[in-house]
Tab-separated table of C-alpha atoms in Angstrom:
chain	number	residue	atom	x	y	z
I	1	MET	CA	-10.962	40.176	32.860
I	2	SER	CA	-11.938	36.652	32.837
I	3	ASP	CA	-11.752	34.410	35.752
I	4	ARG	CA	-11.022	31.708	33.748
I	5	ARG	CA	-8.009	29.658	34.801
I	6	ARG	CA	-5.340	29.884	32.340
I	7	LEU	CA	-3.873	26.302	31.402
I	8	LEU	CA	-0.012	26.091	31.109
I	9	PRO	CA	0.843	25.108	27.394
I	10	LEU	CA	2.446	21.468	27.500
I	11	LEU	CA	5.951	21.235	26.087
I	12	GLY	CA	6.447	20.185	22.457
I	13	GLN	CA	2.419	20.614	21.658
I	14	ALA	CA	2.044	23.810	19.342
I	15	VAL	CA	-1.600	25.467	19.328
I	16	HIS	CA	-3.766	25.702	16.051
I	17	GLY	CA	-6.006	28.523	15.637
I	18	SER	CA	-8.232	28.808	18.681
I	19	ARG	CA	-8.139	24.960	20.052
I	20	SER	CA	-5.847	23.937	22.817
I	21	ALA	CA	-2.662	22.082	22.018
I	22	MET	CA	-4.326	18.736	23.838
I	23	THR	CA	-7.560	19.287	21.715
I	24	CYS	CA	-5.442	19.325	18.611
I	25	LEU	CA	-3.301	16.122	19.700
I	26	TYR	CA	-6.184	13.674	21.132
I	27	ARG	CA	-8.864	14.708	18.795
I	28	CYS	CA	-6.990	14.370	15.461
I	29	GLY	CA	-3.500	13.582	15.866
I	30	ASN	CA	-2.668	17.046	14.367
I	31	ALA	CA	-3.991	16.119	11.403
I	32	CYS	CA	-4.152	19.723	9.722
I	33	ASP	CA	-0.621	19.990	10.681
I	34	HIS	CA	0.906	17.458	8.436
I	35	PRO	CA	2.523	18.153	5.097
I	36	VAL	CA	-0.003	17.760	2.441
I	37	PRO	CA	0.574	14.248	0.566
I	38	ASN	CA	-0.968	14.697	-2.680
I	39	GLU	CA	1.034	16.956	-4.714
I	40	SER	CA	-0.344	15.493	-8.007
I	41	ASP	CA	-1.940	17.903	-10.316
I	42	ASN	CA	-5.115	15.863	-10.573
I	43	PRO	CA	-8.489	17.943	-10.291
I	44	TYR	CA	-10.080	18.490	-7.226
I	45	PHE	CA	-13.006	16.240	-6.560
I	46	THR	CA	-15.308	19.302	-6.248
I	47	ASP	CA	-14.257	20.442	-9.955
I	48	VAL	CA	-15.205	16.782	-11.214
I	49	VAL	CA	-18.620	17.076	-9.559
I	50	ASN	CA	-19.253	20.496	-10.997
I	51	SER	CA	-18.263	19.275	-14.364
I	52	GLY	CA	-20.339	16.332	-14.615
I	53	MET	CA	-23.448	18.644	-13.364
I	54	SER	CA	-22.495	21.051	-16.154
I	55	ARG	CA	-22.516	17.956	-18.737
I	56	ARG	CA	-26.095	16.556	-17.436
I	57	GLY	CA	-27.426	20.439	-17.925
I	58	VAL	CA	-26.278	20.273	-21.642
I	59	VAL	CA	-27.866	16.979	-21.951
I	60	ARG	CA	-30.987	17.746	-20.373
I	61	ALA	CA	-31.142	20.875	-22.330
I	62	SER	CA	-30.413	19.087	-25.778
I	63	ALA	CA	-33.588	16.406	-24.711
I	64	VAL	CA	-35.874	19.348	-23.956
I	65	GLY	CA	-35.032	21.053	-27.370
I	66	ALA	CA	-35.576	17.793	-29.292
I	67	LEU	CA	-38.894	17.259	-27.626
I	68	VAL	CA	-40.004	20.761	-28.591
I	69	LEU	CA	-38.839	20.510	-32.297
I	70	GLY	CA	-40.316	17.222	-32.446
I	71	VAL	CA	-43.780	18.763	-31.168
I	72	GLY	CA	-43.734	21.552	-33.244
I	73	GLY	CA	-43.455	19.397	-36.290
I	74	ALA	CA	-46.146	17.280	-35.996
I	75	THR	CA	-49.908	17.803	-35.806
I	76	GLY	CA	-50.079	19.192	-31.771
I	77	GLY	CA	-51.857	17.439	-29.398
I	78	ALA	CA	-52.140	13.956	-30.644
I	79	LEU	CA	-48.857	13.462	-30.168
I	80	LEU	CA	-48.855	14.942	-26.576
I	81	GLY	CA	-51.463	12.796	-25.643
I	82	ALA	CA	-49.349	9.657	-26.833
I	83	ALA	CA	-46.299	10.303	-24.811
I	84	PRO	CA	-45.244	7.661	-22.715
I	85	ALA	CA	-45.161	7.423	-19.011
I	86	ALA	CA	-42.402	8.469	-17.148
I	87	ALA	CA	-39.704	6.180	-16.228
I	88	THR	CA	-39.075	4.964	-12.533
I	89	PRO	CA	-36.347	6.941	-11.500
I	90	PRO	CA	-32.994	5.257	-10.303
I	91	GLY	CA	-32.693	4.398	-6.718
I	92	PRO	CA	-34.473	2.703	-3.966
I	93	ASP	CA	-38.305	2.509	-3.544
I	94	LEU	CA	-39.203	4.967	-0.692
I	95	ALA	CA	-42.711	3.939	-0.634
I	96	ALA	CA	-41.221	0.385	0.272
I	97	LEU	CA	-39.357	0.991	3.303
I	98	THR	CA	-40.356	-0.860	6.071
I	99	PRO	CA	-42.769	0.753	9.128
I	100	ASN	CA	-39.858	1.284	11.146
I	101	ARG	CA	-38.462	3.624	8.925
I	102	PRO	CA	-40.494	6.910	9.494
I	103	ARG	CA	-40.769	9.442	6.702
I	104	SER	CA	-39.135	12.789	7.533
I	105	GLY	CA	-41.129	16.095	9.207
I	106	ASN	CA	-41.155	19.333	8.152
I	107	GLY	CA	-37.687	20.241	9.600
I	108	ALA	CA	-38.383	23.352	11.113
I	109	LEU	CA	-36.111	23.924	14.296
I	110	THR	CA	-38.055	24.473	17.637
I	111	PHE	CA	-35.202	26.225	19.321
I	112	LYS	CA	-32.991	29.259	18.674
I	113	PRO	CA	-29.634	27.926	17.239
I	114	ILE	CA	-26.449	28.326	18.833
I	115	PRO	CA	-23.696	30.800	17.110
I	116	PRO	CA	-20.505	29.221	15.625
I	117	ASN	CA	-18.724	27.687	18.671
I	118	ARG	CA	-14.652	28.460	18.875
I	119	LEU	CA	-14.516	27.404	22.428
I	120	ASP	CA	-13.177	24.019	23.542
I	121	THR	CA	-16.291	23.320	25.422
I	122	PHE	CA	-19.682	22.030	25.183
I	123	VAL	CA	-22.577	24.763	24.213
I	124	VAL	CA	-26.030	23.704	23.980
I	125	PRO	CA	-29.039	26.109	23.015
I	126	ASN	CA	-30.759	28.051	25.603
I	127	GLY	CA	-33.565	25.907	27.466
I	128	TYR	CA	-31.438	23.091	26.973
I	129	ASP	CA	-29.021	20.487	29.101
I	130	HIS	CA	-26.578	17.877	28.548
I	131	SER	CA	-26.121	14.399	29.661
I	132	VAL	CA	-23.684	11.582	28.685
I	133	VAL	CA	-25.990	8.952	26.839
I	134	ILE	CA	-23.273	6.184	26.553
I	135	ARG	CA	-19.585	5.800	27.033
I	136	TRP	CA	-16.249	3.926	25.711
I	137	GLY	CA	-17.088	-0.022	26.452
I	138	ASP	CA	-20.856	0.450	27.887
I	139	PRO	CA	-22.487	-2.880	26.396
I	140	VAL	CA	-24.350	-2.231	22.905
I	141	VAL	CA	-25.595	-6.017	21.964
I	142	PRO	CA	-27.769	-7.276	24.471
I	143	GLY	CA	-26.003	-9.537	26.784
I	144	ALA	CA	-22.536	-8.048	26.231
I	145	PRO	CA	-20.272	-7.743	29.630
I	146	GLU	CA	-19.809	-4.647	31.413
I	147	PHE	CA	-16.552	-2.420	30.873
I	148	ASP	CA	-13.787	-3.363	32.816
I	149	VAL	CA	-10.633	-1.389	31.874
I	150	ASN	CA	-7.992	-3.645	33.487
I	151	ASP	CA	-9.923	-7.001	32.131
I	152	GLN	CA	-10.634	-5.596	28.241
I	153	THR	CA	-10.512	-8.176	25.361
I	154	ALA	CA	-11.458	-7.818	21.826
I	155	ALA	CA	-14.642	-10.333	21.865
I	156	LYS	CA	-15.774	-8.031	24.751
I	157	GLN	CA	-14.996	-4.979	22.543
I	158	SER	CA	-16.684	-6.106	19.731
I	159	VAL	CA	-20.168	-5.986	21.426
I	160	GLN	CA	-19.457	-2.787	23.367
I	161	PHE	CA	-19.246	1.186	22.418
I	162	GLY	CA	-16.244	1.770	20.473
I	163	TYR	CA	-13.785	4.533	21.214
I	164	ASN	CA	-14.280	8.289	20.517
I	165	ASN	CA	-17.067	9.643	18.275
I	166	ASP	CA	-16.899	11.763	15.241
I	167	TYR	CA	-20.282	11.665	13.244
I	168	VAL	CA	-23.374	11.232	15.676
I	169	GLY	CA	-26.809	10.646	14.313
I	170	ILE	CA	-30.350	10.473	15.726
I	171	LEU	CA	-32.938	8.433	13.484
I	172	PRO	CA	-36.541	7.806	14.362
I	173	LEU	CA	-37.795	4.516	15.157
I	174	HIS	CA	-41.167	3.576	14.694
I	175	GLN	CA	-43.972	6.326	14.251
I	176	HIS	CA	-43.485	8.227	17.631
I	177	ASN	CA	-40.613	9.964	19.125
I	178	LYS	CA	-40.537	7.518	22.165
I	179	HIS	CA	-37.378	5.602	20.573
I	180	ALA	CA	-34.868	6.363	18.269
I	181	LEU	CA	-31.707	4.940	16.731
I	182	LEU	CA	-28.015	6.406	17.601
I	183	VAL	CA	-25.771	5.965	14.900
I	184	VAL	CA	-21.911	6.682	15.883
I	185	ASN	CA	-18.797	6.858	13.930
I	186	HIS	CA	-15.862	5.839	16.121
I	187	GLU	CA	-13.096	7.498	14.154
I	188	TYR	CA	-9.789	6.455	16.051
I	189	THR	CA	-8.195	5.373	19.260
I	190	ASN	CA	-5.930	6.789	21.647
I	191	GLU	CA	-4.079	4.019	23.533
I	192	ASN	CA	-2.148	5.850	25.686
I	193	LEU	CA	-5.571	6.829	27.248
I	194	MET	CA	-7.172	3.644	27.037
I	195	PHE	CA	-4.606	0.993	28.540
I	196	PRO	CA	-3.373	1.561	31.970
I	197	GLY	CA	0.359	1.686	31.659
I	198	PHE	CA	0.737	2.132	28.220
I	199	THR	CA	4.354	3.132	26.830
I	200	THR	CA	4.669	2.351	23.390
I	201	PHE	CA	2.887	0.650	20.394
I	202	ASP	CA	5.768	-1.658	20.218
I	203	ALA	CA	4.878	-2.693	24.152
I	204	MET	CA	1.321	-3.382	23.354
I	205	THR	CA	0.193	-6.825	23.837
I	206	LEU	CA	-1.329	-8.426	20.890
I	207	GLU	CA	-4.835	-8.525	22.649
I	208	GLN	CA	-4.564	-4.921	23.615
I	209	ILE	CA	-4.096	-4.372	19.627
I	210	LYS	CA	-6.863	-6.427	18.883
I	211	VAL	CA	-8.933	-4.349	21.414
I	212	ALA	CA	-7.807	-1.152	19.734
I	213	ILE	CA	-8.933	-2.382	16.220
I	214	ALA	CA	-12.319	-3.630	17.356
I	215	ALA	CA	-12.856	-0.171	19.056
I	216	HIS	CA	-12.880	1.164	15.593
I	217	GLY	CA	-15.800	1.482	13.107
I	218	MET	CA	-19.540	2.400	13.841
I	219	THR	CA	-22.521	1.777	16.552
I	220	VAL	CA	-26.258	1.483	16.043
I	221	ILE	CA	-28.022	1.234	19.277
I	222	GLU	CA	-31.619	1.954	20.557
I	223	LEU	CA	-32.347	4.665	22.427
I	224	ALA	CA	-35.785	5.258	24.459
I	225	ARG	CA	-37.055	8.679	25.679
I	226	VAL	CA	-38.010	9.448	29.638
I	227	GLU	CA	-40.890	11.103	29.443
I	228	GLU	CA	-40.859	13.373	32.496
I	229	THR	CA	-37.781	15.133	31.309
I	230	GLY	CA	-37.551	14.276	27.920
I	231	GLU	CA	-33.888	13.050	27.928
I	232	TRP	CA	-32.743	10.338	25.817
I	233	VAL	CA	-31.166	7.110	27.522
I	234	VAL	CA	-30.114	3.676	26.217
I	235	ALA	CA	-32.891	1.422	26.044
I	236	THR	CA	-32.647	-1.530	28.268
I	237	LYS	CA	-35.275	-3.519	27.852
I	238	GLY	CA	-37.137	-5.482	24.784
I	239	LYS	CA	-35.117	-7.508	22.463
I	240	ARG	CA	-33.463	-4.418	20.964
I	241	PRO	CA	-32.717	-6.274	17.391
I	242	TYR	CA	-31.295	-3.058	15.671
I	243	ASN	CA	-28.470	-2.742	18.252
I	244	ARG	CA	-24.994	-3.913	16.908
I	245	ARG	CA	-21.207	-2.881	16.250
I	246	LEU	CA	-19.712	-2.864	13.114
I	247	THR	CA	-15.814	-3.021	13.610
I	248	ALA	CA	-12.115	-2.378	11.808
I	249	LEU	CA	-11.838	-6.194	13.281
I	250	GLU	CA	-14.336	-8.437	11.245
I	251	THR	CA	-17.047	-6.765	9.818
I	252	PRO	CA	-17.487	-7.571	6.005
I	253	PHE	CA	-18.357	-4.399	3.417
I	254	ALA	CA	-19.452	-4.948	0.146
I	255	PHE	CA	-17.886	-2.647	-2.823
I	256	THR	CA	-20.652	-1.116	-5.056
I	257	GLY	CA	-20.392	0.707	-8.296
I	258	PRO	CA	-18.007	0.863	-11.023
I	259	ALA	CA	-15.107	0.272	-8.500
I	260	ALA	CA	-16.255	-3.319	-7.381
I	261	GLY	CA	-13.897	-5.860	-8.867
I	262	SER	CA	-11.178	-3.679	-9.683
I	263	ASP	CA	-7.569	-4.852	-9.858
I	264	LEU	CA	-6.646	-2.416	-7.450
I	265	LEU	CA	-8.862	-3.989	-5.000
I	266	LYS	CA	-7.811	-7.486	-5.259
I	267	THR	CA	-5.985	-9.131	-2.493
I	268	ALA	CA	-4.874	-12.598	-1.464
I	269	ALA	CA	-7.698	-12.621	0.843
I	270	ASP	CA	-10.123	-11.278	-1.557
I	271	PRO	CA	-9.074	-12.286	-5.137
I	272	LYS	CA	-12.605	-10.805	-6.414
I	273	GLY	CA	-12.011	-7.016	-5.026
I	274	ARG	CA	-15.259	-7.070	-3.593
I	275	THR	CA	-15.446	-7.398	-0.103
I	276	ALA	CA	-13.220	-5.534	2.485
I	277	ILE	CA	-12.951	-6.199	6.261
I	278	GLY	CA	-13.995	-3.482	8.591
I	279	THR	CA	-14.498	0.206	8.428
I	280	LEU	CA	-11.803	2.691	10.410
I	281	ASN	CA	-11.438	6.460	10.901
I	282	ASN	CA	-14.626	7.334	9.923
I	283	CYS	CA	-15.209	10.926	10.153
I	284	ALA	CA	-18.360	12.825	8.760
I	285	GLY	CA	-21.356	11.241	8.009
I	286	GLY	CA	-25.089	12.074	6.957
I	287	VAL	CA	-28.384	10.385	6.486
I	288	THR	CA	-29.782	9.426	2.948
I	289	PRO	CA	-33.336	10.151	1.867
I	290	TRP	CA	-34.164	6.616	2.027
I	291	GLY	CA	-32.801	6.091	5.685
I	292	THR	CA	-29.095	4.911	5.382
I	293	VAL	CA	-26.049	6.593	6.939
I	294	LEU	CA	-23.277	7.640	4.787
I	295	SER	CA	-19.838	7.580	6.878
I	296	GLY	CA	-16.716	8.884	5.322
I	297	GLU	CA	-13.253	7.417	6.159
I	298	GLU	CA	-10.070	9.487	6.356
I	299	ASN	CA	-6.631	9.256	7.621
I	300	PHE	CA	-6.209	5.710	7.171
I	301	ASN	CA	-2.345	5.653	6.196
I	302	GLN	CA	-1.535	5.569	9.877
I	303	TYR	CA	-2.720	1.853	10.262
I	304	PHE	CA	-0.322	1.054	7.304
I	305	VAL	CA	3.381	-0.339	7.362
I	306	GLY	CA	5.896	-1.736	4.870
I	307	GLY	CA	5.210	0.875	2.458
I	308	ASP	CA	9.281	0.727	1.752
I	309	GLY	CA	8.706	-2.842	0.453
I	310	VAL	CA	6.274	-2.200	-2.229
I	311	PRO	CA	6.985	-2.413	-5.878
I	312	GLU	CA	8.454	1.066	-7.077
I	313	ALA	CA	5.471	1.557	-9.232
I	314	VAL	CA	2.897	1.263	-6.588
I	315	LYS	CA	4.843	3.797	-4.255
I	316	PRO	CA	3.890	6.956	-5.686
I	317	LYS	CA	0.090	6.337	-5.063
I	318	LEU	CA	0.559	5.293	-1.496
I	319	ALA	CA	2.449	8.636	-1.022
I	320	ARG	CA	-0.376	10.319	-1.867
I	321	TYR	CA	-2.276	8.550	0.539
I	322	GLY	CA	0.273	9.878	3.112
I	323	ILE	CA	1.773	6.632	3.761
I	324	SER	CA	5.531	6.332	4.084
I	325	THR	CA	7.658	4.632	1.250
I	326	THR	CA	10.987	4.963	2.835
I	327	THR	CA	10.745	2.983	5.940
I	328	ARG	CA	8.922	0.024	7.286
I	329	TYR	CA	7.535	1.423	10.519
I	330	PRO	CA	6.973	5.181	10.550
I	331	SER	CA	7.399	6.792	13.863
I	332	ASP	CA	3.489	6.729	14.670
I	333	SER	CA	2.908	3.314	13.417
I	334	ARG	CA	0.118	1.519	15.462
I	335	LYS	CA	2.019	-1.885	14.629
I	336	TRP	CA	-1.592	-3.626	14.002
I	337	ASP	CA	0.564	-6.085	11.231
I	338	ARG	CA	1.530	-8.098	14.377
I	339	VAL	CA	-2.022	-9.327	14.493
I	340	ASP	CA	-3.193	-8.877	10.797
I	341	GLU	CA	-0.434	-8.994	7.984
I	342	ARG	CA	-3.252	-7.554	5.679
I	343	PHE	CA	-1.617	-4.183	7.486
I	344	ASP	CA	1.603	-4.890	6.136
I	345	LEU	CA	1.810	-3.491	2.472
I	346	ALA	CA	5.152	-5.292	1.736
I	347	LYS	CA	2.771	-8.393	1.477
I	348	HIS	CA	-0.425	-6.910	0.800
I	349	PRO	CA	-0.006	-3.578	-1.325
I	350	ASN	CA	-3.616	-3.171	-2.258
I	351	GLU	CA	-4.864	-3.400	0.843
I	352	ALA	CA	-4.712	0.443	1.659
I	353	ASN	CA	-6.976	1.124	-1.819
I	354	ARG	CA	-9.492	-0.701	0.108
I	355	PHE	CA	-9.981	2.450	2.649
I	356	GLY	CA	-10.425	5.890	2.323
I	357	TRP	CA	-14.286	5.212	0.810
I	358	ILE	CA	-17.706	6.241	1.948
I	359	VAL	CA	-19.333	3.292	3.426
I	360	GLU	CA	-22.960	2.875	3.672
I	361	VAL	CA	-24.884	1.459	6.707
I	362	ASP	CA	-28.400	0.678	7.086
I	363	PRO	CA	-29.266	0.995	10.584
I	364	TYR	CA	-32.727	-0.362	10.348
I	365	ASP	CA	-31.561	-3.734	8.810
I	366	LEU	CA	-32.880	-6.476	11.200
I	367	LYS	CA	-30.392	-9.198	9.352
I	368	GLY	CA	-27.786	-7.509	11.720
I	369	ALA	CA	-24.702	-9.680	11.147
I	370	SER	CA	-26.180	-11.838	8.458
I	371	ALA	CA	-25.566	-10.829	4.936
I	372	SER	CA	-27.911	-7.985	3.402
I	373	THR	CA	-27.957	-6.306	-0.178
I	374	PRO	CA	-27.114	-2.516	-0.231
I	375	ARG	CA	-30.021	-0.524	-1.078
I	376	TRP	CA	-27.868	1.928	-3.123
I	377	ALA	CA	-24.828	1.985	-5.194
I	378	ALA	CA	-22.211	4.800	-6.283
I	379	SER	CA	-18.863	5.014	-7.891
I	380	SER	CA	-17.243	5.681	-4.232
I	381	THR	CA	-19.232	4.051	-1.630
I	382	ARG	CA	-18.726	0.549	-0.133
I	383	ALA	CA	-21.901	-0.786	1.927
I	384	ARG	CA	-22.550	-3.084	4.881
I	385	THR	CA	-22.971	-6.804	3.492
């Protein structure tokens, strides 16, 4: 019999699967237990991708067949020798990447992987240990103030480590293993755990709301390795030029690909429909072959109010996002419209269309807060400008 102490269930919190009730509440807001908002008969994205890949296969096979027929009907080697050089493939020039962006290794594991984890605990491979590298409110940008839970402001939070993590990536820095870049998603906030004396969203001060918005987004911060132990810690020496926060409060992101400039993305603040402010509810992520990080936004419906005041033709589209179109303030509303009216759909019905994208961030971009051109454009991404 296990000697692990049995935790009593808290009232009103249902258990989902093997996770504790509090894990489901504070890690994702019971997202998997909500009704499915999209009841349309649109095809699943997987079907769209598979269909596209099938069409590419047909086109590729047709091209190969045409080449064979052309060669067979000619006089052999002369045509083969005169074939034009292969076109340069689309995408970024990997060879032009900076020296600070190392090439990937062979990817071989040097440890025995852990089995699938069904426990609400932290599990590491045999021979490894774990420790806290960085916490909510720790300084990110050089010169940022130390965290004070009783004196937190949006300006401070915008240069400090954000709240909660989802995707966590380690990217090598320079041509050795003593420094690296940590890239982290700050998916969402738990205001009742962040602010002493919290009661309701209505009772929050305007500054507290701004702090919560600034705590969303992403962080890029340089790490250093302790030679004696191999432990990774936040680098505290040098200029650390890569360190920066990307927040839901003020960081601009440029729409790229066919969606850029769509009427559905145009707002009063962005009449061209090409630049969104901020990123939020960033969940999964990954690293591209050219060294940028992709991060997927989700569950953005919880940040918007005023769905009952949008034109009737727009309501079905918002309902697909899970946004209430029958009441101004849903029961779980964060009331962000109190500090930024773009979250009021009755005034800006297209603002919700500007979230729920895959965002692309270049951790190696030394320009930091200044404008930079995205390396890659796709139909469903928006990139850090």
